[in-house]
Coordinates of C-alpha atoms in Angstrom, one line a residue:
Chain A
M20 CA 0.0 0.0 0.0
F21 CA 2.8 2.4 0.8
N22 CA 4.3 2.3 -2.6
L23 CA 0.9 3.4 -4.0
I24 CA 0.6 6.3 -1.6
F25 CA 4.2 7.2 -2.4
S26 CA 3.6 7.2 -6.2
E27 CA 0.3 9.2 -5.7
A28 CA 2.3 11.8 -3.6
W29 CA 5.1 11.9 -6.1
I30 CA 2.7 12.5 -9.1
S31 CA 0.9 15.2 -7.1
I32 CA 4.0 17.2 -6.3
T33 CA 5.5 16.8 -9.7
A34 CA 2.3 18.1 -11.3
Y35 CA 3.2 21.6 -10.0
K36 CA 6.8 21.7 -10.9
M37 CA 7.6 25.4 -10.5
R38 CA 5.8 25.6 -7.1
T39 CA 7.4 22.5 -5.8
F40 CA 10.8 23.6 -7.0
L41 CA 10.4 27.0 -5.3
T42 CA 9.3 25.3 -2.1
T43 CA 12.3 22.9 -2.1
L44 CA 14.5 25.9 -2.6
G45 CA 13.8 27.1 0.9
I46 CA 14.8 23.8 2.5
M47 CA 17.7 23.5 0.1
I48 CA 19.2 26.9 1.1
G49 CA 18.7 26.0 4.8
V50 CA 20.4 22.7 4.6
A51 CA 23.2 24.0 2.4
A52 CA 23.8 26.8 5.0
V53 CA 23.9 24.3 7.9
V54 CA 26.2 21.9 6.0
L55 CA 28.5 24.8 5.0
M56 CA 28.6 26.3 8.5
V57 CA 29.3 23.0 10.2
A58 CA 32.1 22.4 7.6
V59 CA 33.5 25.8 8.4
G60 CA 33.3 25.2 12.1
Q61 CA 35.0 21.8 11.8
T62 CA 37.7 23.1 9.6
V63 CA 38.5 25.9 12.1
Q64 CA 38.6 23.3 14.8
N65 CA 40.9 21.1 12.8
V66 CA 43.3 24.0 12.1
I67 CA 43.4 24.7 15.8
D68 CA 44.1 21.1 16.6
E69 CA 46.9 20.9 14.0
S70 CA 48.5 24.1 15.2
F71 CA 48.5 22.8 18.8
E72 CA 49.8 19.5 17.8
S73 CA 52.7 21.2 15.9
M74 CA 53.5 22.9 19.2
G75 CA 53.8 19.5 20.9
G76 CA 51.5 17.7 23.3
N77 CA 51.9 16.9 27.0
L78 CA 53.8 20.0 27.5
L79 CA 54.2 22.4 30.5
I80 CA 55.5 25.8 29.7
V81 CA 57.6 27.7 32.3
L82 CA 57.7 31.4 32.0
P83 CA 59.8 33.7 34.1
G84 CA 58.1 36.3 36.2
A85 CA 54.8 36.1 38.1
S86 CA 51.5 36.5 36.4
T87 CA 50.1 38.0 39.6
S88 CA 51.7 39.4 42.7
G89 CA 49.6 39.9 45.7
G90 CA 46.5 39.8 43.5
V91 CA 47.9 42.4 41.1
R92 CA 48.9 41.6 37.6
T93 CA 52.6 42.3 37.1
A94 CA 54.7 42.6 34.0
M95 CA 56.0 39.2 33.1
G96 CA 59.4 38.4 31.8
R97 CA 61.7 39.5 34.6
P98 CA 64.4 36.9 34.3
T99 CA 63.9 34.4 37.1
V100 CA 64.2 31.0 35.5
S101 CA 67.6 29.7 34.8
R102 CA 69.1 26.9 32.7
Q103 CA 70.0 25.2 35.9
D104 CA 66.4 25.3 37.0
M105 CA 65.3 23.6 33.8
D106 CA 68.0 21.0 34.1
S107 CA 67.0 20.1 37.6
I108 CA 63.4 19.8 36.6
K109 CA 64.5 17.0 34.2
E110 CA 65.3 14.9 37.3
L111 CA 61.7 15.0 38.5
K112 CA 59.4 11.9 38.3
D113 CA 57.3 11.6 35.1
V114 CA 59.3 14.2 33.3
L115 CA 60.6 13.0 30.0
T116 CA 62.8 15.9 29.1
T117 CA 63.0 19.7 29.4
S118 CA 64.2 22.4 27.1
Y119 CA 64.5 26.1 27.2
A120 CA 65.1 28.9 24.7
T121 CA 65.6 32.6 24.2
Q122 CA 65.2 34.5 20.9
S123 CA 66.6 37.4 19.1
G124 CA 65.8 38.9 15.7
V125 CA 68.8 39.0 13.4
Q126 CA 69.8 39.7 9.9
A127 CA 71.2 36.6 8.1
V128 CA 73.5 37.0 5.1
Y129 CA 74.6 34.4 2.6
G130 CA 76.5 35.7 -0.5
K131 CA 74.4 38.5 -1.8
N132 CA 71.2 37.3 -0.1
N133 CA 70.0 39.0 3.1
W134 CA 67.1 37.9 5.2
S135 CA 65.6 39.0 8.5
V136 CA 65.1 36.0 10.8
N137 CA 64.3 34.8 14.3
A138 CA 67.4 33.3 15.9
M139 CA 66.6 30.8 18.7
G140 CA 69.1 29.7 21.2
T141 CA 68.0 26.4 22.7
T142 CA 68.9 22.8 23.5
P143 CA 69.0 19.7 21.3
D144 CA 65.9 18.4 23.1
Y145 CA 63.9 21.3 21.7
L146 CA 63.4 19.2 18.5
D147 CA 61.4 16.7 20.6
V148 CA 59.6 19.2 22.7
G149 CA 58.6 21.6 19.9
N150 CA 57.7 18.8 17.4
W151 CA 60.4 19.7 14.9
E152 CA 62.2 17.3 12.6
I153 CA 65.5 17.4 10.9
D154 CA 65.1 17.5 7.1
R155 CA 68.8 17.3 6.1
G156 CA 72.0 17.2 8.1
I157 CA 72.0 16.9 11.9
M158 CA 71.0 18.8 15.0
F159 CA 73.6 20.2 17.3
T160 CA 74.5 18.2 20.4
E161 CA 74.8 18.6 24.2
R162 CA 78.5 19.0 23.6
D163 CA 78.0 21.8 21.2
L164 CA 75.8 23.4 23.8
K165 CA 78.6 23.2 26.4
S166 CA 81.3 24.5 24.0
A167 CA 79.0 27.2 22.5
A168 CA 79.8 25.9 19.0
S169 CA 79.0 28.2 16.1
Y170 CA 76.6 25.8 14.5
V171 CA 73.1 26.6 13.1
V172 CA 70.1 24.6 11.9
L173 CA 67.9 26.5 9.4
G174 CA 64.2 26.6 9.1
Q175 CA 62.7 26.0 5.6
T176 CA 61.9 29.7 4.9
V177 CA 65.5 30.7 5.6
V178 CA 66.8 27.9 3.4
D179 CA 64.5 29.1 0.5
E180 CA 65.4 32.8 1.0
L181 CA 69.1 32.5 1.4
F182 CA 70.0 29.4 -0.6
G183 CA 67.3 28.8 -3.2
F184 CA 68.0 25.5 -4.7
E185 CA 71.6 25.3 -3.3
D186 CA 72.4 22.8 -0.6
P187 CA 73.0 24.8 2.5
I188 CA 74.7 22.0 4.5
G189 CA 78.4 22.8 5.2
K190 CA 77.9 26.4 4.0
S191 CA 78.6 29.4 6.2
V192 CA 75.9 32.0 7.1
R193 CA 76.8 35.4 8.6
L194 CA 74.7 36.6 11.5
Q195 CA 75.7 40.1 12.7
N196 CA 78.9 39.6 10.7
I197 CA 79.8 36.4 12.6
P198 CA 80.1 33.3 10.5
F199 CA 78.1 30.2 11.5
L200 CA 78.3 26.7 10.0
V201 CA 75.0 25.3 8.7
I202 CA 74.9 21.7 10.0
G203 CA 71.2 20.9 9.3
T204 CA 67.8 22.0 8.1
L205 CA 64.4 21.6 9.6
K206 CA 61.3 20.1 8.0
S207 CA 58.6 22.7 7.2
K208 CA 55.7 23.2 9.7
G209 CA 53.7 25.8 7.9
P210 CA 52.0 28.8 9.4
G211 CA 51.2 28.8 13.1
L212 CA 47.9 29.6 14.9
T213 CA 48.2 33.3 14.4
G214 CA 49.4 32.9 10.8
D215 CA 53.1 33.7 11.6
D216 CA 55.7 31.8 9.7
Q217 CA 57.1 29.1 12.0
D218 CA 59.7 28.2 9.5
N219 CA 61.4 31.6 9.5
L220 CA 63.8 30.4 12.2
I221 CA 67.5 29.6 12.9
M222 CA 68.3 27.3 15.8
M223 CA 71.6 27.4 17.6
P224 CA 72.9 26.3 21.0
F225 CA 71.6 28.5 23.8
S226 CA 75.1 29.3 24.9
T227 CA 76.1 30.3 21.4
L228 CA 73.3 32.8 21.2
R229 CA 74.1 34.3 24.6
Q230 CA 77.8 34.6 23.7
K231 CA 77.7 35.7 20.1
I232 CA 74.3 37.2 19.3
R233 CA 72.7 38.6 22.3
G234 CA 74.4 38.8 25.6
A235 CA 72.6 39.5 28.9
R236 CA 73.4 40.6 32.4
Q237 CA 72.4 37.2 33.6
P238 CA 73.3 34.9 30.7
Q239 CA 72.0 31.8 32.5
M240 CA 68.4 33.1 32.5
V241 CA 66.0 31.7 29.9
S242 CA 63.0 33.4 28.2
I243 CA 60.9 30.2 28.1
G244 CA 61.2 26.7 29.5
F245 CA 59.5 23.6 28.3
V246 CA 58.7 20.4 30.3
K247 CA 57.7 17.4 28.4
V248 CA 55.7 15.0 30.6
N249 CA 55.3 11.3 29.9
S250 CA 51.5 11.2 29.9
E251 CA 48.6 13.7 29.6
N252 CA 47.0 12.8 33.0
K253 CA 50.3 13.4 34.8
L254 CA 50.4 17.0 33.7
D255 CA 48.8 18.3 36.9
T256 CA 51.0 16.4 39.3
V257 CA 54.1 17.3 37.4
L258 CA 53.0 21.0 37.5
Q259 CA 52.8 20.7 41.3
R260 CA 56.2 19.1 41.5
V261 CA 57.8 21.8 39.2
T262 CA 56.2 24.5 41.3
Y263 CA 57.6 23.1 44.6
L264 CA 61.0 22.6 43.0
L265 CA 61.2 26.1 41.6
R266 CA 60.0 27.7 44.8
A267 CA 62.6 25.8 46.7
R268 CA 65.3 26.7 44.3
H269 CA 64.3 30.4 44.3
H270 CA 64.2 30.4 48.2
L271 CA 60.6 31.8 48.2
K272 CA 58.9 32.1 51.6
D273 CA 55.4 30.7 52.1
T274 CA 54.0 34.2 52.1
E275 CA 55.6 35.1 48.8
D276 CA 54.0 34.5 45.4
D277 CA 55.6 32.4 42.7
D278 CA 58.1 34.4 40.6
F279 CA 57.4 32.2 37.6
T280 CA 54.3 31.0 35.7
I281 CA 53.6 27.5 34.6
R282 CA 51.1 27.0 31.8
N283 CA 49.5 23.7 31.0
M284 CA 49.3 23.4 27.2
A285 CA 46.7 20.7 27.3
E286 CA 44.3 22.9 29.3
L287 CA 44.8 25.7 26.8
V288 CA 44.1 23.4 24.0
E289 CA 40.9 22.2 25.6
Q290 CA 39.8 25.8 26.1
V291 CA 40.5 26.8 22.5
K292 CA 38.8 23.6 21.4
K293 CA 35.7 24.5 23.4
V294 CA 35.7 27.9 21.8
G295 CA 35.9 26.3 18.4
F296 CA 33.0 23.9 19.3
Y297 CA 30.8 26.7 20.4
L298 CA 31.7 28.7 17.4
S299 CA 30.5 25.9 15.1
L300 CA 27.4 25.5 17.2
L301 CA 26.6 29.2 16.8
L302 CA 27.2 29.1 13.1
A303 CA 24.9 26.1 12.7
A304 CA 22.2 27.7 14.9
I305 CA 22.3 30.8 12.7
A306 CA 22.1 28.7 9.6
S307 CA 19.1 26.7 11.0
I308 CA 17.0 29.9 11.1
S309 CA 16.9 29.6 7.3
L310 CA 15.7 26.0 7.8
I311 CA 12.8 27.2 9.9
V312 CA 11.9 29.7 7.2
G313 CA 12.1 27.0 4.6
S314 CA 9.9 24.8 6.7
I315 CA 7.2 27.5 7.0
G316 CA 7.4 27.7 3.2
I317 CA 6.5 24.1 3.0
M318 CA 3.6 24.4 5.4
N319 CA 2.3 27.4 3.5
M320 CA 2.5 25.6 0.2
M321 CA 0.8 22.5 1.6
L322 CA -2.0 24.6 3.0
V323 CA -2.5 26.2 -0.4
S324 CA -2.4 22.8 -2.0
V325 CA -5.0 21.4 0.4
T326 CA -7.4 24.4 -0.4
E327 CA -6.8 24.1 -4.1
R328 CA -7.3 20.4 -4.1
T329 CA -10.4 20.4 -1.9
R330 CA -12.6 19.0 -4.8
E331 CA -9.9 16.4 -5.5
I332 CA -9.9 15.4 -1.8
G333 CA -13.7 15.2 -1.8
T334 CA -13.7 13.1 -4.9
R335 CA -11.1 10.7 -3.5
K336 CA -13.1 10.3 -0.3
A337 CA -16.4 9.7 -2.2
L338 CA -14.6 7.1 -4.3
G339 CA -13.6 5.2 -1.1
A340 CA -10.3 6.8 0.1
P341 CA -10.1 6.3 3.9
N342 CA -9.2 9.4 5.9
R343 CA -6.0 7.8 7.0
W344 CA -4.9 7.5 3.4
I345 CA -5.6 11.1 2.6
M346 CA -3.6 12.3 5.6
I347 CA -0.7 10.0 4.8
Q348 CA -0.6 11.1 1.2
F349 CA -0.3 14.8 2.1
L350 CA 2.3 14.0 4.8
V351 CA 4.3 12.0 2.3
E352 CA 4.1 14.9 -0.2
S353 CA 5.5 17.3 2.4
I354 CA 8.2 14.9 3.4
L355 CA 9.2 14.3 -0.2
I356 CA 9.5 18.0 -0.8
S357 CA 11.6 18.5 2.3
F358 CA 13.7 15.4 1.4
M359 CA 14.4 16.6 -2.1
G360 CA 15.3 20.0 -0.7
S361 CA 17.7 18.4 1.8
L362 CA 19.3 16.3 -0.8
M363 CA 20.0 19.2 -3.0
G364 CA 21.1 21.3 -0.1
L365 CA 23.5 18.6 1.1
V366 CA 25.0 18.3 -2.4
I367 CA 25.3 22.1 -2.7
G368 CA 26.7 22.5 0.9
I369 CA 29.3 19.8 0.4
T370 CA 30.3 21.1 -3.0
T371 CA 30.6 24.7 -1.9
S372 CA 32.6 23.7 1.2
Q373 CA 35.0 21.6 -0.8
I374 CA 35.5 24.4 -3.4
G375 CA 36.1 26.8 -0.4
G376 CA 38.6 24.3 1.0
Y377 CA 40.3 24.2 -2.3
I378 CA 40.5 28.0 -2.6
F379 CA 41.8 28.4 1.0
E380 CA 44.0 25.3 0.8
K381 CA 42.4 23.7 3.8
E382 CA 41.2 20.2 4.0
V383 CA 37.4 20.4 4.7
P384 CA 36.0 17.3 6.3
I385 CA 32.7 15.7 5.1
S386 CA 31.2 14.3 8.3
I387 CA 28.7 11.4 8.1
W388 CA 26.9 13.3 10.9
T389 CA 26.2 16.2 8.6
V390 CA 24.5 13.7 6.2
I391 CA 22.5 12.0 8.9
L392 CA 21.6 15.3 10.4
S393 CA 20.3 16.8 7.2
F394 CA 18.2 13.8 6.4
S395 CA 16.7 13.7 9.9
V396 CA 16.0 17.4 9.6
A397 CA 14.3 16.7 6.3
V398 CA 12.0 14.1 7.8
I399 CA 11.3 16.2 10.9
V400 CA 10.6 19.4 8.9
G401 CA 8.5 17.4 6.4
V402 CA 6.4 15.9 9.2
V403 CA 6.1 19.1 11.3
S404 CA 5.2 21.4 8.4
G405 CA 3.0 18.8 6.7
L406 CA 1.1 17.6 9.7
F407 CA -1.3 20.5 10.1
P408 CA -2.2 20.7 6.4
A409 CA -2.6 16.9 6.3
I410 CA -4.9 16.9 9.2
K411 CA -6.9 19.7 7.6
A412 CA -7.2 17.6 4.4
M413 CA -8.2 14.5 6.5
K414 CA -10.9 16.4 8.3
L415 CA -12.6 17.8 5.2
D416 CA -16.2 16.7 4.9
P417 CA -16.6 15.0 1.6
I418 CA -20.0 16.6 0.9
D419 CA -18.6 20.1 1.4
A420 CA -15.4 19.3 -0.4
L421 CA -17.4 18.0 -3.5
R422 CA -19.4 21.2 -3.5
Y423 CA -16.3 23.4 -3.2
Q424 CA -15.8 25.7 -6.2
Chain B
M28 CA -36.6 -14.5 -11.1
P29 CA -36.9 -13.3 -7.5
Q30 CA -35.5 -9.8 -7.3
K31 CA -33.0 -8.8 -4.7
T32 CA -33.5 -5.6 -2.7
V33 CA -30.3 -3.5 -2.8
V34 CA -31.6 -0.3 -1.1
E35 CA -34.1 -0.3 1.8
V36 CA -34.7 2.9 3.7
N37 CA -37.1 3.0 6.6
N38 CA -38.4 6.2 8.2
L39 CA -35.2 8.1 7.4
K40 CA -35.0 11.4 9.2
K41 CA -32.3 14.0 9.1
T42 CA -32.2 17.1 11.3
Y43 CA -29.5 19.8 11.0
Y44 CA -28.7 21.5 14.2
M45 CA -27.6 25.1 13.8
P46 CA -25.6 27.2 16.2
G47 CA -28.0 29.0 18.5
G48 CA -30.2 26.1 19.2
M49 CA -32.1 26.2 15.9
S50 CA -32.7 23.0 14.1
Q51 CA -34.1 22.1 10.7
N52 CA -35.8 18.9 9.7
V53 CA -34.7 18.2 6.2
L54 CA -35.9 14.6 5.9
K55 CA -39.0 13.8 7.8
G56 CA -39.4 10.1 7.5
V57 CA -38.6 8.7 4.1
S58 CA -39.2 5.1 3.2
F59 CA -38.7 3.1 0.0
Q60 CA -37.0 0.1 -1.5
I61 CA -35.0 -0.3 -4.6
E62 CA -34.6 -3.7 -6.3
E63 CA -31.6 -4.9 -8.2
G64 CA -31.6 -3.7 -11.8
E65 CA -33.9 -0.8 -11.3
F66 CA -33.4 2.7 -12.9
V67 CA -34.8 5.2 -10.4
A68 CA -34.9 9.0 -10.8
I69 CA -35.1 11.1 -7.7
M70 CA -36.6 14.5 -8.3
G71 CA -37.4 17.4 -6.2
H72 CA -37.0 21.2 -5.9
S73 CA -34.0 22.6 -4.3
G74 CA -34.5 22.6 -0.5
S75 CA -36.8 19.5 -0.8
G76 CA -34.2 17.3 0.9
K77 CA -33.2 15.6 -2.4
S78 CA -29.5 16.3 -1.9
T79 CA -29.5 15.1 1.7
L80 CA -31.2 11.9 0.6
M81 CA -28.6 11.5 -2.1
N82 CA -25.8 12.1 0.3
T83 CA -27.3 9.5 2.7
L84 CA -27.8 7.0 -0.1
G85 CA -24.2 7.7 -1.1
C86 CA -22.9 6.9 2.4
L87 CA -21.4 10.4 2.6
D88 CA -23.7 11.3 5.4
R89 CA -25.5 9.5 8.3
P90 CA -29.2 9.9 9.0
T91 CA -30.3 11.3 12.4
S92 CA -32.7 8.4 12.7
G93 CA -34.2 5.5 10.7
T94 CA -32.4 2.7 9.0
Y95 CA -30.6 2.3 5.7
L96 CA -29.9 -1.2 4.4
L97 CA -27.5 -1.2 1.5
D98 CA -27.1 -4.6 -0.1
G99 CA -28.5 -6.1 3.1
K100 CA -26.1 -4.3 5.4
E101 CA -27.1 -1.7 7.9
I102 CA -25.0 1.3 7.3
S103 CA -26.5 4.2 9.3
K104 CA -24.3 3.5 12.3
L105 CA -21.0 2.9 10.6
S106 CA -17.8 4.9 11.3
D107 CA -16.2 7.3 8.8
E108 CA -13.6 4.7 7.9
E109 CA -16.2 1.9 7.4
L110 CA -18.3 4.2 5.3
A111 CA -15.3 4.9 3.1
L112 CA -14.9 1.2 2.6
V113 CA -18.6 0.7 1.7
R114 CA -18.4 3.6 -0.8
G115 CA -15.3 2.1 -2.4
R116 CA -16.7 -1.4 -2.7
T117 CA -20.5 -1.0 -3.4
L118 CA -21.1 2.4 -4.9
G119 CA -20.2 4.2 -8.1
F120 CA -20.5 8.0 -8.3
V121 CA -21.1 10.2 -11.3
F122 CA -21.1 13.9 -10.6
Q123 CA -22.5 16.9 -12.4
N124 CA -19.1 18.5 -12.8
F125 CA -17.4 15.1 -13.5
N126 CA -14.8 15.7 -10.8
L127 CA -11.9 14.2 -12.7
L128 CA -8.4 14.8 -11.5
M129 CA -7.2 17.3 -14.2
K130 CA -3.5 16.6 -13.8
R131 CA -3.8 12.8 -14.2
T132 CA -4.2 10.6 -17.2
I133 CA -7.6 9.1 -18.2
A134 CA -6.4 5.7 -17.1
D135 CA -5.4 7.0 -13.7
N136 CA -8.8 8.7 -13.3
V137 CA -10.7 5.6 -14.2
S138 CA -8.7 3.3 -11.9
L139 CA -8.8 5.8 -8.9
P140 CA -11.4 3.8 -6.9
L141 CA -9.2 0.7 -7.2
L142 CA -6.3 2.5 -5.6
Y143 CA -8.0 2.3 -2.2
Q144 CA -8.8 -1.5 -2.6
G145 CA -5.1 -2.6 -2.5
I146 CA -5.0 -3.6 -6.2
S147 CA -1.6 -3.6 -8.0
K148 CA -0.8 -0.8 -10.5
T149 CA -0.6 -3.1 -13.5
Q150 CA -3.9 -4.6 -12.7
M151 CA -5.4 -1.2 -12.2
Y152 CA -4.2 -0.2 -15.7
T153 CA -5.5 -3.3 -17.3
R154 CA -9.0 -2.9 -15.8
A155 CA -9.1 0.8 -16.6
K156 CA -8.2 0.0 -20.3
A157 CA -11.0 -2.6 -20.5
M158 CA -13.5 -0.3 -18.9
L159 CA -12.6 2.6 -21.3
E160 CA -13.2 0.2 -24.2
K161 CA -16.7 -0.5 -22.7
V162 CA -17.6 3.2 -22.6
G163 CA -16.2 3.7 -26.1
L164 CA -13.0 5.5 -25.2
A165 CA -10.4 2.9 -26.2
G166 CA -7.1 4.5 -26.9
Y167 CA -7.6 7.5 -24.7
E168 CA -5.8 5.9 -21.7
N169 CA -2.8 8.3 -21.6
R170 CA -4.6 11.5 -22.5
I171 CA -5.5 14.1 -19.8
P172 CA -9.1 15.2 -19.1
N173 CA -8.6 18.7 -20.8
Q174 CA -8.0 17.0 -24.1
L175 CA -11.5 15.5 -24.1
S176 CA -15.0 17.0 -24.7
G177 CA -17.5 17.3 -21.9
G178 CA -19.5 14.3 -23.0
M179 CA -16.3 12.2 -23.2
Q180 CA -15.2 13.4 -19.7
Q181 CA -18.5 12.3 -18.3
R182 CA -18.1 8.9 -20.0
V183 CA -14.7 8.7 -18.3
A184 CA -16.4 9.4 -15.0
I185 CA -19.0 6.7 -15.8
A186 CA -16.1 4.3 -16.5
R187 CA -14.6 5.3 -13.1
A188 CA -18.0 4.6 -11.4
L189 CA -18.2 1.2 -13.0
I190 CA -14.7 0.0 -12.4
N191 CA -15.2 -1.5 -8.9
N192 CA -18.4 -3.5 -10.1
P193 CA -20.6 -1.5 -7.8
K194 CA -24.1 -2.6 -6.6
I195 CA -25.5 0.9 -7.5
I196 CA -24.5 3.8 -9.7
L197 CA -25.4 7.1 -8.1
A198 CA -25.6 9.9 -10.7
D199 CA -26.1 13.4 -9.3
E200 CA -27.3 15.7 -12.1
P201 CA -25.0 13.9 -14.6
T202 CA -26.1 16.0 -17.5
G203 CA -26.2 19.3 -15.7
N204 CA -23.0 20.6 -17.5
L205 CA -23.7 19.1 -20.9
D206 CA -25.6 20.3 -24.0
S207 CA -28.9 18.6 -24.9
Q208 CA -27.4 16.4 -27.6
T209 CA -24.6 15.2 -25.4
S210 CA -27.2 14.8 -22.5
D211 CA -29.2 12.4 -24.7
E212 CA -26.1 10.5 -25.5
I213 CA -25.1 10.1 -21.9
M214 CA -28.7 9.2 -20.8
T215 CA -28.9 6.6 -23.6
F216 CA -25.7 5.2 -22.3
F217 CA -27.1 5.0 -18.8
Q218 CA -30.1 3.2 -20.2
S219 CA -27.9 0.6 -22.0
L220 CA -26.0 0.1 -18.7
N221 CA -29.3 -0.5 -17.0
K222 CA -30.3 -3.0 -19.6
Q223 CA -27.1 -5.0 -18.7
G224 CA -28.5 -5.2 -15.2
I225 CA -26.8 -2.3 -13.4
T226 CA -28.9 -0.5 -10.8
I227 CA -28.9 3.2 -11.3
I228 CA -30.2 6.0 -9.0
L229 CA -30.4 9.3 -10.8
V230 CA -30.9 12.7 -9.1
T231 CA -32.1 15.4 -11.4
H232 CA -34.5 18.3 -11.6
E233 CA -35.0 18.0 -15.3
P234 CA -38.1 16.0 -16.3
D235 CA -36.6 15.3 -19.7
V236 CA -33.7 13.6 -18.1
A237 CA -35.9 11.8 -15.6
M238 CA -37.8 10.4 -18.5
Y239 CA -35.0 8.0 -19.2
A240 CA -35.6 6.2 -15.9
K241 CA -38.3 3.7 -15.2
R242 CA -39.3 4.7 -11.7
L243 CA -39.6 8.1 -10.1
I244 CA -39.3 9.1 -6.5
R245 CA -40.4 12.6 -6.0
I246 CA -39.3 14.3 -2.8
A247 CA -41.1 17.4 -1.5
D248 CA -40.6 19.1 1.9
G249 CA -38.7 16.1 3.3
V250 CA -41.2 13.4 2.4
V251 CA -41.9 11.1 -0.5
E252 CA -44.5 12.9 -2.6
Y253 CA -44.7 10.4 -5.4
D254 CA -43.2 6.9 -5.9
G255 CA -44.1 5.1 -9.1
S256 CA -43.7 4.9 -12.9
V257 CA -42.1 7.9 -14.5
K258 CA -44.5 7.7 -17.5
E259 CA -47.6 7.9 -15.4
Y260 CA -46.3 10.8 -13.4
M261 CA -45.3 12.8 -16.6
E262 CA -48.7 12.0 -18.2
R263 CA -50.5 13.3 -15.1
Q264 CA -48.4 16.5 -15.2
H265 CA -49.2 17.2 -18.8
V266 CA -53.0 16.7 -18.5

C-alpha cells in the first residue's frame, strides 16, 4: 500500500513543478547553509588542533616572572628561571625531558642574499619538545651546547630565501657579521595559529646565542622553559612538583608569590577547542534559522495545496479513500518536498565547502553526521510542516469538499 | 426470477442543528425500497431534501434516525472509515461536474477507486483499459481530461464509477454541465447500462432527463410525494 501512496504523492507534487521547486529551494538553502557552517566550524577546529599538535603535546611551559603578585597583575618576563632550574626539573618523576630557549631577531646573510630571521638559542631536546624534525644534516648536540659551537640549523623559509636550490649543509651564514656553519635544516611546519611563519627560524645552541648574538646581564636566564611529561594525565601532578622545586630553588617564603608562571598546554588546547566547538554550534544555529523559514514555506505551500485540491480530496473520499490514506498522502508529499530540498542542499553545501577548502588550501572534512543530520532534519521538517495541512485535508467533509468551487 | 433488494430505507430522518439552538428537519421520515436492476430517478426542488437523501444513499452522510440497508447491510451507524470502505466497494459515483483529476491521465482517473482497494498498479491499468473500451473511449488511456470533450469526460467518470463493479450507480445531475445532444447520448448510455442489469439511481430536476428512468421518487418538503412509474407521473403532469 505504501508504494501506491508514495507514487500518488510523487505524481501530485511533480504536477506543479515550479511551485514544488520554489518550495524545495527554501529547505535547500537552509540545509546547504547548515552543512556549510558545520564544515567551516569543523575546519576551524581542525586547524586549531593541528597548530597545537605542531607545538607539541603533554607540555608544560615555564615562563619567568609572576602572572600576579599579591593579587595584582605584574609585568612578566623579569628573568627568574635559569638553565640550571630547567636541568634540575629534568630529574623529576614523570618528566621525559626539558628544554629552554631565548630568541633574538637577526639579519642573516649568505652571499648576496639578506634575510631577517628569528634566531633561537635552545637545547638539542627542543626538537622533541617543539615537534620539529631534521630534514637534512644533523641537530647540534649537548657537547655543542657546552662548547658554544657556532653551528646553526635552518628553518625551511630561511633555506629558501638564502640558498634557493643550493644545498646549505656545510655552508657558512653570517649573522651580525659572525660566520656560522650550517649543519642541518628543519622540515617545514607551515604557518602557526596566528598565521606567523614558524619556518622563518634559525636554531643554535643556547650558549652560542648568549655569547655571540645577544648577551645578557644574567646569561644563564632563559626566556621560556619547556617540560615534556610522559602522559597527559600526569600534567597536573608534574605541574605541582615543578612549582615546589622552583619555589625551593628560588628560596621563596610561604608568604611570597611564585616568581614564575607555569602553563598547561593541554588545558589551553581544551579551552580553545571548546571555543571552536561553540563557534561551530553558533554558526549552525544561525544557519538553521533559514531552515525554519524553509519549513514555514513548505507548510504554506501544503495549505494552499489542500485548499486548491479540496474537490480532489472530496472526490477521492467519495470514491472510497479512507481518511488515513488522505492524511498520509499529504504528509508524504510534504516529506518528499523536504527530502528533495535536503538532498539538493546537502550536495550544494558539500560542493561549496569543498570548493572553499580548495581555494583556501584547507582540508574540509565531510562528516557522516552532517549527512545523517540533514536527512533527519528533512523528515522532521516534512512531518512538522505537513502535519497541520494533512490533518486539515483529512478532516474535510466529503460533501462540502465536493461542492467546493 | 426473485428480485433482490439493494436499497431499503425506513423512516429516514435528518435534522440539522444550527448554532444558537435552531434546528431544521430536512428529511421527515422517508421510506422506499429499490430492487436490483432498477433505474430510479429522484426528483425534487432545491431545498426539498433531495440532496440530503442523495448524500445519505451515497454513504457520505448518516441519518439522524431511521435505517438504511445497503445490499442487506445496515450502514446508518458505521464509522467514517467503514463508510469509506462501503463507498469504495459497493457504490459508483457520477457527478455533475465530472470531478476528474485534471493533472492525471484518463487511465489514472478511471482506476482511482481501485487505488484504495489494494490492487496492483498493473492490474489497475488493465482494468481501466478494459472499462474505457466498454464506454467507447479505447485509446484515450494516456490523455488528460482537458483534451476531451464534456461528454467524453462524463463517460470517463462513468467508467470510473463502474470499475469496482458497484451494486448501485449514483448519478447526481450527470447532464447538468452538458448540452442537450450530449445529454441524450449520456442518458442513452445509462439506459444501456441499466439493460445490462446495473442498478442506477439518478438525481435530477429536469423532467426530460428523468424520462430515461423507469421509476420516479419525488421528494417534497422532506417526504416522498410520489413513488411510481415515470411515465404515469409525466402524463399526469401534462394533463
